mmCIF file of C-alpha atoms and ligand atoms in Angstrom:
data_model
loop_
_atom_site.group_PDB
_atom_site.id
_atom_site.type_symbol
_atom_site.label_atom_id
_atom_site.label_comp_id
_atom_site.label_asym_id
_atom_site.label_seq_id
_atom_site.Cartn_x
_atom_site.Cartn_y
_atom_site.Cartn_z
ATOM 1 C CA UNK E 1 47.543 7.485 -4.641
ATOM 2 C CA UNK E 2 47.973 10.002 -1.828
ATOM 3 C CA UNK E 3 47.360 13.072 -4.028
ATOM 4 C CA UNK E 4 43.962 14.802 -3.873
ATOM 5 C CA UNK E 5 41.714 13.381 -6.569
ATOM 6 C CA UNK E 6 38.442 14.204 -8.293
ATOM 7 C CA UNK E 7 35.857 11.502 -8.922
ATOM 8 C CA UNK E 8 34.903 11.033 -12.569
ATOM 9 C CA UNK E 9 31.336 10.219 -13.674
ATOM 10 C CA UNK E 10 32.252 6.508 -13.889
ATOM 11 C CA UNK E 11 33.426 6.504 -10.239
ATOM 12 C CA UNK E 12 37.156 6.387 -11.058
ATOM 13 C CA UNK E 13 39.559 8.852 -9.430
ATOM 14 C CA UNK E 14 41.839 11.312 -11.211
ATOM 15 C CA UNK E 15 44.585 13.360 -9.507
ATOM 16 C CA UNK E 16 43.859 17.114 -9.504
ATOM 17 C CA UNK E 17 47.098 17.965 -11.355
ATOM 18 C CA UNK E 18 48.868 16.270 -14.255
ATOM 19 C CA UNK E 19 52.347 16.591 -15.769
ATOM 20 C CA UNK E 20 52.293 17.174 -19.525
ATOM 21 C CA UNK E 21 54.724 15.978 -22.167
ATOM 22 C CA UNK E 22 53.479 18.262 -24.965
ATOM 23 C CA UNK E 23 54.180 21.999 -25.408
ATOM 24 C CA UNK E 24 57.735 22.467 -24.053
ATOM 25 C CA UNK E 25 58.601 18.798 -24.710
ATOM 26 C CA UNK E 26 56.648 18.268 -27.962
ATOM 27 C CA UNK E 27 58.527 15.834 -30.210
ATOM 28 C CA UNK E 28 61.389 15.529 -27.726
ATOM 29 C CA UNK E 29 62.605 12.965 -25.252
ATOM 30 C CA UNK E 30 60.753 14.001 -22.071
ATOM 31 C CA UNK E 31 61.944 11.133 -19.892
ATOM 32 C CA UNK E 32 64.206 13.356 -17.717
ATOM 33 C CA UNK E 33 61.499 15.922 -16.866
ATOM 34 C CA UNK E 34 58.878 13.180 -16.339
ATOM 35 C CA UNK E 35 61.248 11.290 -14.054
ATOM 36 C CA UNK E 36 61.884 14.501 -12.109
ATOM 37 C CA UNK E 37 58.141 15.171 -11.886
ATOM 38 C CA UNK E 38 57.413 11.686 -10.511
ATOM 39 C CA UNK E 39 60.297 11.890 -8.045
ATOM 40 C CA UNK E 40 58.896 15.180 -6.715
ATOM 41 C CA UNK E 41 55.315 14.041 -6.271
ATOM 42 C CA UNK E 42 53.425 14.013 -9.592
ATOM 43 C CA UNK E 43 51.342 10.845 -10.071
ATOM 44 C CA UNK E 44 49.339 11.922 -13.138
ATOM 45 C CA UNK E 45 51.081 11.991 -16.524
ATOM 46 C CA UNK E 46 49.593 13.503 -19.671
ATOM 47 C CA UNK E 47 50.849 12.278 -23.048
ATOM 48 C CA UNK E 48 49.581 12.112 -26.613
ATOM 49 C CA UNK E 49 50.327 10.149 -29.751
ATOM 50 C CA UNK E 50 51.011 13.420 -31.594
ATOM 51 C CA UNK E 51 53.707 14.489 -29.082
ATOM 52 C CA UNK E 52 55.742 11.651 -30.534
ATOM 53 C CA UNK E 53 57.361 10.891 -27.173
ATOM 54 C CA UNK E 54 55.125 8.328 -25.445
ATOM 55 C CA UNK E 55 58.257 6.180 -24.949
ATOM 56 C CA UNK E 56 59.516 8.908 -22.582
ATOM 57 C CA UNK E 57 56.644 8.239 -20.213
ATOM 58 C CA UNK E 58 57.436 4.539 -20.289
ATOM 59 C CA UNK E 59 61.148 5.110 -19.656
ATOM 60 C CA UNK E 60 60.479 7.543 -16.784
ATOM 61 C CA UNK E 61 58.016 5.189 -15.084
ATOM 62 C CA UNK E 62 60.467 2.334 -15.350
ATOM 63 C CA UNK E 63 63.240 4.451 -13.841
ATOM 64 C CA UNK E 64 60.938 5.736 -11.061
ATOM 65 C CA UNK E 65 60.292 2.251 -9.686
ATOM 66 C CA UNK E 66 56.635 3.260 -9.093
ATOM 67 C CA UNK E 67 53.886 0.678 -9.171
ATOM 68 C CA UNK E 68 51.480 1.044 -12.081
ATOM 69 C CA UNK E 69 48.548 1.428 -9.666
ATOM 70 C CA UNK E 70 50.199 4.483 -8.077
ATOM 71 C CA UNK E 71 50.150 6.361 -11.379
ATOM 72 C CA UNK E 72 47.421 7.833 -13.564
ATOM 73 C CA UNK E 73 48.359 7.784 -17.254
ATOM 74 C CA UNK E 74 46.560 9.666 -20.011
ATOM 75 C CA UNK E 75 47.276 9.558 -23.707
ATOM 76 C CA UNK E 76 45.399 10.988 -26.688
ATOM 77 C CA UNK E 77 44.393 9.735 -30.112
ATOM 78 C CA UNK E 78 46.355 11.256 -32.965
ATOM 79 C CA UNK E 79 44.425 14.057 -34.711
ATOM 80 C CA UNK E 80 45.467 12.296 -37.957
ATOM 81 C CA UNK E 81 43.572 9.110 -37.106
ATOM 82 C CA UNK E 82 40.617 8.361 -39.408
ATOM 83 C CA UNK E 83 37.881 5.766 -39.431
ATOM 84 C CA UNK E 84 38.764 4.812 -43.011
ATOM 85 C CA UNK E 85 38.519 1.087 -43.856
ATOM 86 C CA UNK E 86 41.561 -0.762 -42.588
ATOM 87 C CA UNK E 87 42.168 1.681 -39.706
ATOM 88 C CA UNK E 88 41.720 0.319 -36.183
ATOM 89 C CA UNK E 89 41.283 2.436 -33.078
ATOM 90 C CA UNK E 90 42.177 -0.572 -30.949
ATOM 91 C CA UNK E 91 45.447 -1.068 -32.851
ATOM 92 C CA UNK E 92 46.204 2.629 -32.453
ATOM 93 C CA UNK E 93 45.845 2.519 -28.665
ATOM 94 C CA UNK E 94 47.752 -0.774 -28.505
ATOM 95 C CA UNK E 95 50.636 1.033 -30.237
ATOM 96 C CA UNK E 96 50.627 3.653 -27.454
ATOM 97 C CA UNK E 97 50.439 1.014 -24.721
ATOM 98 C CA UNK E 98 53.486 -0.687 -26.173
ATOM 99 C CA UNK E 99 55.448 2.582 -26.193
ATOM 100 C CA UNK E 100 54.386 3.455 -22.641
ATOM 101 C CA UNK E 101 55.047 -0.097 -21.450
ATOM 102 C CA UNK E 102 51.672 -0.723 -19.852
ATOM 103 C CA UNK E 103 48.641 -2.837 -20.633
ATOM 104 C CA UNK E 104 46.063 -0.078 -20.031
ATOM 105 C CA UNK E 105 45.781 3.699 -19.790
ATOM 106 C CA UNK E 106 43.716 5.380 -17.122
ATOM 107 C CA UNK E 107 42.335 7.851 -19.639
ATOM 108 C CA UNK E 108 42.282 7.897 -23.443
ATOM 109 C CA UNK E 109 41.197 11.171 -25.064
ATOM 110 C CA UNK E 110 40.127 12.096 -28.576
ATOM 111 C CA UNK E 111 42.709 14.873 -29.050
ATOM 112 C CA UNK E 112 40.735 16.945 -31.555
ATOM 113 C CA UNK E 113 37.178 16.777 -32.915
ATOM 114 C CA UNK E 114 38.148 18.510 -36.156
ATOM 115 C CA UNK E 115 38.382 15.672 -38.722
ATOM 116 C CA UNK E 116 35.375 13.816 -37.266
ATOM 117 C CA UNK E 117 33.283 16.988 -37.005
ATOM 118 C CA UNK E 118 33.955 17.715 -40.671
ATOM 119 C CA UNK E 119 32.777 14.324 -41.932
ATOM 120 C CA UNK E 120 30.055 13.697 -39.330
ATOM 121 C CA UNK E 121 31.782 10.641 -37.801
ATOM 122 C CA UNK E 122 32.029 11.798 -34.174
ATOM 123 C CA UNK E 123 29.247 9.409 -33.017
ATOM 124 C CA UNK E 124 30.876 6.480 -34.890
ATOM 125 C CA UNK E 125 34.266 7.302 -33.403
ATOM 126 C CA UNK E 126 32.723 7.398 -29.943
ATOM 127 C CA UNK E 127 31.243 3.892 -30.349
ATOM 128 C CA UNK E 128 34.786 2.689 -31.143
ATOM 129 C CA UNK E 129 36.121 4.567 -28.075
ATOM 130 C CA UNK E 130 33.556 2.757 -25.895
ATOM 131 C CA UNK E 131 34.910 -0.535 -27.246
ATOM 132 C CA UNK E 132 38.309 0.297 -25.713
ATOM 133 C CA UNK E 133 36.763 0.397 -22.238
ATOM 134 C CA UNK E 134 34.990 -2.889 -22.858
ATOM 135 C CA UNK E 135 38.312 -4.401 -24.030
ATOM 136 C CA UNK E 136 40.046 -3.174 -20.842
ATOM 137 C CA UNK E 137 42.590 -1.030 -22.708
ATOM 138 C CA UNK E 138 41.320 2.296 -21.277
ATOM 139 C CA UNK E 139 39.807 2.665 -17.796
ATOM 140 C CA UNK E 140 38.120 5.945 -18.800
ATOM 141 C CA UNK E 141 37.563 7.691 -22.117
ATOM 142 C CA UNK E 142 37.167 11.367 -22.854
ATOM 143 C CA UNK E 143 37.713 14.169 -25.313
ATOM 144 C CA UNK E 144 39.849 17.247 -25.797
ATOM 145 C CA UNK E 145 39.225 20.577 -27.513
ATOM 146 C CA UNK E 146 35.528 19.744 -27.848
ATOM 147 C CA UNK E 147 33.091 22.639 -28.213
ATOM 148 C CA UNK E 148 29.439 22.516 -27.128
ATOM 149 C CA UNK E 149 28.268 21.197 -30.535
ATOM 150 C CA UNK E 150 30.905 18.402 -30.491
ATOM 151 C CA UNK E 151 29.931 17.325 -26.973
ATOM 152 C CA UNK E 152 26.268 17.310 -27.935
ATOM 153 C CA UNK E 153 27.000 15.107 -30.988
ATOM 154 C CA UNK E 154 28.761 12.545 -28.774
ATOM 155 C CA UNK E 155 26.329 12.712 -25.842
ATOM 156 C CA UNK E 156 23.353 12.077 -28.135
ATOM 157 C CA UNK E 157 24.666 8.577 -28.934
ATOM 158 C CA UNK E 158 26.936 7.675 -26.009
ATOM 159 C CA UNK E 159 26.316 4.731 -23.738
ATOM 160 C CA UNK E 160 29.530 5.695 -21.885
ATOM 161 C CA UNK E 161 29.611 9.520 -21.693
ATOM 162 C CA UNK E 162 33.009 11.242 -21.962
ATOM 163 C CA UNK E 163 34.555 11.387 -18.483
ATOM 164 C CA UNK E 164 36.785 14.382 -19.275
ATOM 165 C CA UNK E 165 37.033 17.289 -21.721
ATOM 166 C CA UNK E 166 40.590 18.677 -21.739
ATOM 167 C CA UNK E 167 40.553 22.252 -23.081
ATOM 168 C CA UNK E 168 42.647 25.388 -23.123
ATOM 169 C CA UNK E 169 41.384 27.142 -20.000
ATOM 170 C CA UNK E 170 42.550 30.384 -18.395
ATOM 171 C CA UNK E 171 40.886 33.779 -17.901
ATOM 172 C CA UNK E 172 41.927 34.972 -21.377
ATOM 173 C CA UNK E 173 39.758 32.273 -23.043
ATOM 174 C CA UNK E 174 36.969 32.371 -20.439
ATOM 175 C CA UNK E 175 34.748 34.427 -22.780
ATOM 176 C CA UNK E 176 34.682 31.463 -25.186
ATOM 177 C CA UNK E 177 35.191 28.549 -22.773
ATOM 178 C CA UNK E 178 32.461 29.363 -20.222
ATOM 179 C CA UNK E 179 29.666 27.763 -22.282
ATOM 180 C CA UNK E 180 31.781 24.587 -22.729
ATOM 181 C CA UNK E 181 32.584 24.549 -18.996
ATOM 182 C CA UNK E 182 28.890 25.034 -18.094
ATOM 183 C CA UNK E 183 27.755 22.178 -20.358
ATOM 184 C CA UNK E 184 30.442 19.871 -18.957
ATOM 185 C CA UNK E 185 29.362 20.699 -15.396
ATOM 186 C CA UNK E 186 25.712 20.066 -16.266
ATOM 187 C CA UNK E 187 26.528 16.697 -17.864
ATOM 188 C CA UNK E 188 29.011 15.454 -15.248
ATOM 189 C CA UNK E 189 32.022 15.770 -17.564
ATOM 190 C CA UNK E 190 35.151 16.753 -15.627
ATOM 191 C CA UNK E 191 37.016 19.649 -17.230
ATOM 192 C CA UNK E 192 40.805 19.517 -17.476
ATOM 193 C CA UNK E 193 42.773 22.646 -18.397
ATOM 194 C CA UNK E 194 45.929 23.179 -20.360
ATOM 195 C CA UNK E 195 47.843 26.436 -20.892
ATOM 196 C CA UNK E 196 46.378 27.572 -17.573
ATOM 197 C CA UNK E 197 49.345 29.863 -16.922
ATOM 198 C CA UNK E 198 48.918 31.685 -20.236
ATOM 199 C CA UNK E 199 48.100 35.154 -18.805
ATOM 200 C CA UNK E 200 51.492 34.956 -17.101
ATOM 201 C CA UNK E 201 53.578 33.132 -19.697
ATOM 202 C CA UNK E 202 52.049 34.365 -22.960
ATOM 203 C CA UNK E 203 49.678 37.216 -22.095
ATOM 204 C CA UNK E 204 51.771 39.710 -20.112
ATOM 205 C CA UNK E 205 50.690 43.310 -20.540
ATOM 206 C CA UNK E 206 46.997 42.391 -20.289
ATOM 207 C CA UNK E 207 44.351 43.661 -17.844
ATOM 208 C CA UNK E 208 45.039 40.877 -15.319
ATOM 209 C CA UNK E 209 48.677 41.718 -14.565
ATOM 210 C CA UNK E 210 48.017 44.045 -11.597
ATOM 211 C CA UNK E 211 45.010 42.071 -10.381
ATOM 212 C CA UNK E 212 46.975 38.795 -10.170
ATOM 213 C CA UNK E 213 49.826 40.608 -8.371
ATOM 214 C CA UNK E 214 47.407 42.126 -5.831
ATOM 215 C CA UNK E 215 45.723 38.780 -5.144
ATOM 216 C CA UNK E 216 49.104 37.020 -4.833
ATOM 217 C CA UNK E 217 50.153 39.710 -2.320
ATOM 218 C CA UNK E 218 46.984 39.281 -0.247
ATOM 219 C CA UNK E 219 47.313 35.484 -0.283
ATOM 220 C CA UNK E 220 51.023 35.598 0.632
ATOM 221 C CA UNK E 221 50.130 37.473 3.820
ATOM 222 C CA UNK E 222 47.358 35.019 4.714
ATOM 223 C CA UNK E 223 49.437 31.941 3.812
ATOM 224 C CA UNK E 224 52.580 33.157 5.572
ATOM 225 C CA UNK E 225 54.762 32.404 2.551
ATOM 226 C CA UNK E 226 55.059 33.629 -1.008
ATOM 227 C CA UNK E 227 52.116 32.869 -3.264
ATOM 228 C CA UNK E 228 52.938 33.368 -6.950
ATOM 229 C CA UNK E 229 50.691 34.754 -9.688
ATOM 230 C CA UNK E 230 50.921 31.303 -11.321
ATOM 231 C CA UNK E 231 49.451 29.757 -8.171
ATOM 232 C CA UNK E 232 46.630 32.338 -8.273
ATOM 233 C CA UNK E 233 45.788 31.186 -11.823
ATOM 234 C CA UNK E 234 45.941 27.533 -10.769
ATOM 235 C CA UNK E 235 43.794 28.284 -7.709
ATOM 236 C CA UNK E 236 41.184 29.864 -10.019
ATOM 237 C CA UNK E 237 41.034 26.508 -11.853
ATOM 238 C CA UNK E 238 41.048 24.429 -8.662
ATOM 239 C CA UNK E 239 38.096 26.375 -7.233
ATOM 240 C CA UNK E 240 36.183 25.553 -10.434
ATOM 241 C CA UNK E 241 37.051 21.860 -9.840
ATOM 242 C CA UNK E 242 39.070 21.845 -13.046
ATOM 243 C CA UNK E 243 42.066 19.504 -13.388
ATOM 244 C CA UNK E 244 45.332 21.383 -13.911
ATOM 245 C CA UNK E 245 47.522 19.980 -16.711
ATOM 246 C CA UNK E 246 50.848 21.749 -16.593
ATOM 247 C CA UNK E 247 54.533 21.073 -17.104
ATOM 248 C CA UNK E 248 57.991 22.313 -16.192
ATOM 249 C CA UNK E 249 61.647 21.549 -16.625
ATOM 250 C CA UNK E 250 62.450 22.820 -13.092
ATOM 251 C CA UNK E 251 62.251 20.964 -9.774
ATOM 252 C CA UNK E 252 61.478 24.163 -7.801
ATOM 253 C CA UNK E 253 58.508 24.893 -10.078
ATOM 254 C CA UNK E 254 57.142 21.401 -9.351
ATOM 255 C CA UNK E 255 56.957 22.304 -5.653
ATOM 256 C CA UNK E 256 55.238 25.596 -6.522
ATOM 257 C CA UNK E 257 52.653 23.799 -8.683
ATOM 258 C CA UNK E 258 51.929 21.011 -6.194
ATOM 259 C CA UNK E 259 51.531 23.549 -3.370
ATOM 260 C CA UNK E 260 48.831 25.499 -5.278
ATOM 261 C CA UNK E 261 46.195 23.184 -3.791
ATOM 262 C CA UNK E 262 47.210 24.287 -0.263
ATOM 263 C CA UNK E 263 47.025 28.039 -0.973
ATOM 264 C CA UNK E 264 44.069 29.744 0.800
ATOM 265 C CA UNK E 265 40.962 30.208 -1.341
ATOM 266 C CA UNK E 266 40.386 33.167 -3.617
ATOM 267 C CA UNK E 267 37.369 35.184 -2.424
ATOM 268 C CA UNK E 268 34.282 35.386 -4.629
ATOM 269 C CA UNK E 269 35.148 39.062 -5.267
ATOM 270 C CA UNK E 270 38.644 38.072 -6.430
ATOM 271 C CA UNK E 271 37.225 35.391 -8.723
ATOM 272 C CA UNK E 272 34.733 37.909 -10.151
ATOM 273 C CA UNK E 273 37.523 40.435 -10.746
ATOM 274 C CA UNK E 274 39.643 37.819 -12.574
ATOM 275 C CA UNK E 275 36.709 36.844 -14.799
ATOM 276 C CA UNK E 276 35.380 40.369 -15.488
ATOM 277 C CA UNK E 277 38.854 41.454 -16.584
ATOM 278 C CA UNK E 278 39.802 38.143 -18.202
ATOM 279 C CA UNK E 279 36.925 38.333 -20.684
ATOM 280 C CA UNK E 280 38.213 41.693 -21.968
ATOM 281 C CA UNK E 281 40.846 39.641 -23.840
ATOM 282 C CA UNK E 282 40.456 36.553 -26.036
ATOM 283 C CA UNK E 283 43.823 34.959 -26.536
ATOM 284 C CA UNK E 284 43.645 31.329 -27.668
ATOM 285 C CA UNK E 285 47.085 29.785 -28.167
ATOM 286 C CA UNK E 286 46.512 26.107 -29.074
ATOM 287 C CA UNK E 287 44.257 24.104 -31.410
ATOM 288 C CA UNK E 288 42.989 27.237 -33.121
ATOM 289 C CA UNK E 289 41.903 25.106 -36.090
ATOM 290 C CA UNK E 290 39.179 23.481 -33.958
ATOM 291 C CA UNK E 291 37.689 26.905 -33.097
ATOM 292 C CA UNK E 292 36.355 29.639 -35.376
ATOM 293 C CA UNK E 293 37.936 33.111 -35.434
ATOM 294 C CA UNK E 294 36.904 34.919 -32.241
ATOM 295 C CA UNK E 295 35.947 31.709 -30.405
HETATM 296 N N1 NAP M 301 44.923 18.684 -25.345
HETATM 297 C C1 NAP M 301 45.612 19.587 -26.005
HETATM 298 O O1 NAP M 301 45.305 19.921 -27.159
HETATM 299 C C2 NAP M 301 46.805 20.228 -25.342
HETATM 300 C C3 NAP M 301 47.360 21.403 -25.865
HETATM 301 C C4 NAP M 301 48.444 21.986 -25.187
HETATM 302 C C5 NAP M 301 48.950 21.379 -24.044
HETATM 303 N N2 NAP M 301 48.406 20.222 -23.573
HETATM 304 C C6 NAP M 301 48.969 19.520 -22.393
HETATM 305 O O2 NAP M 301 49.122 20.432 -21.322
HETATM 306 C C7 NAP M 301 50.485 20.407 -20.859
HETATM 307 C C8 NAP M 301 50.854 21.727 -20.236
HETATM 308 O O3 NAP M 301 50.638 22.763 -21.147
HETATM 309 P P1 NAP M 301 51.247 24.213 -20.946
HETATM 310 O O4 NAP M 301 52.709 24.165 -21.186
HETATM 311 O O5 NAP M 301 50.447 25.099 -21.798
HETATM 312 O O6 NAP M 301 50.993 24.483 -19.387
HETATM 313 P P2 NAP M 301 51.119 25.768 -18.468
HETATM 314 O O7 NAP M 301 50.901 25.299 -17.081
HETATM 315 O O8 NAP M 301 50.262 26.892 -18.956
HETATM 316 O O9 NAP M 301 52.619 26.269 -18.691
HETATM 317 C C9 NAP M 301 53.729 25.514 -18.280
HETATM 318 C C10 NAP M 301 54.950 26.222 -18.803
HETATM 319 O O10 NAP M 301 55.053 27.510 -18.211
HETATM 320 C C11 NAP M 301 56.369 27.765 -17.784
HETATM 321 N N3 NAP M 301 56.264 28.593 -16.576
HETATM 322 C C12 NAP M 301 55.641 28.284 -15.420
HETATM 323 N N4 NAP M 301 55.696 29.302 -14.553
HETATM 324 C C13 NAP M 301 56.387 30.297 -15.178
HETATM 325 C C14 NAP M 301 56.810 31.597 -14.811
HETATM 326 N N5 NAP M 301 56.524 32.098 -13.597
HETATM 327 N N6 NAP M 301 57.488 32.323 -15.699
HETATM 328 C C15 NAP M 301 57.798 31.832 -16.920
HETATM 329 N N7 NAP M 301 57.444 30.589 -17.338
HETATM 330 C C16 NAP M 301 56.751 29.830 -16.466
HETATM 331 C C17 NAP M 301 56.990 26.398 -17.539
HETATM 332 O O11 NAP M 301 58.352 26.497 -17.903
HETATM 333 P P3 NAP M 301 59.578 26.117 -16.927
HETATM 334 O O12 NAP M 301 60.173 24.894 -17.507
HETATM 335 O O13 NAP M 301 60.465 27.310 -17.041
HETATM 336 O O14 NAP M 301 59.032 25.927 -15.547
HETATM 337 C C18 NAP M 301 56.243 25.495 -18.510
HETATM 338 O O15 NAP M 301 56.936 25.344 -19.739
HETATM 339 C C19 NAP M 301 51.265 20.008 -22.092
HETATM 340 O O16 NAP M 301 52.546 19.506 -21.799
HETATM 341 C C20 NAP M 301 50.352 18.943 -22.675
HETATM 342 O O17 NAP M 301 50.516 17.723 -21.997
HETATM 343 C C21 NAP M 301 47.336 19.653 -24.199
#
């Protein structure tokens, strides 16, 4: 893989940016956009059982002609999965592997802690997740939408700690997400973000509008070409060593996203300004059921 990668706690590498098949493509055939993403340089693909389109990833990979080793594939356990008698986590992942057309995923995530938090089975679920690594079906395992208390419940029992926690992360959830981010950093859990462009795509009219424009203007001069406000938001994540999970239907946007890593750094004053103003708003968009009101 030629893309810049981060090293996970188990020594495996993960590309800094991933192409998602949820949100805009939820429940739809995403093979065209995924094929376009691979053709234009994405190597990291982010799927989920609940998106109901894992076959799209398989079809796009097949059409791309890429070698399996050149790609990093993530999928996520259905939030409807339970540890009830007769249910098998292994069989669940095997179902995904069949749809994707591969014999392993690079990363398998618990999509939501909610059901397991409610009945106290997070540690038991995690033991089953560890079995998937031992069986060779997942190279790395991790979690998504986990709060501090959920991470602590898993870490207390884990012999393989979660490699990744994929969470909604942008300045308009920073007030709530900072404690999760800090715990992940302290425990060697790599944070991945989704909805990172939210202040631009869903939060216009907020206190960051002018600040992001000003920073994009300053960076455009230093970079010698246009830097967008979306790239400023992605750069904020990159400088926190957070993986960017994004998506698009447009080839030109793919180039914009992949170039974010090359944009000159935000200054510490710019980062402080983004965070001081970001925390004035709390605008969570996804997985609200896993967080209390105001979290
Ligand atoms: N773990 C979880 O619970 C969870 C939850 C949500 C999402 N995810 C994952 O994260 C992936 C990405 O999520 P996201 O969609 O929230 O990512 P995002 O990076 O915040 O937003 C990407 C979307 O923004 C649009 N966009 C980009 N720049 C824009 C601009 N300047 N103006 C207007 N629209 C613009 C793109 O549309 P265009 O097609 O127009 O470019 C695209 O649909 C999902 O596909 C999924 O894989 C995971």
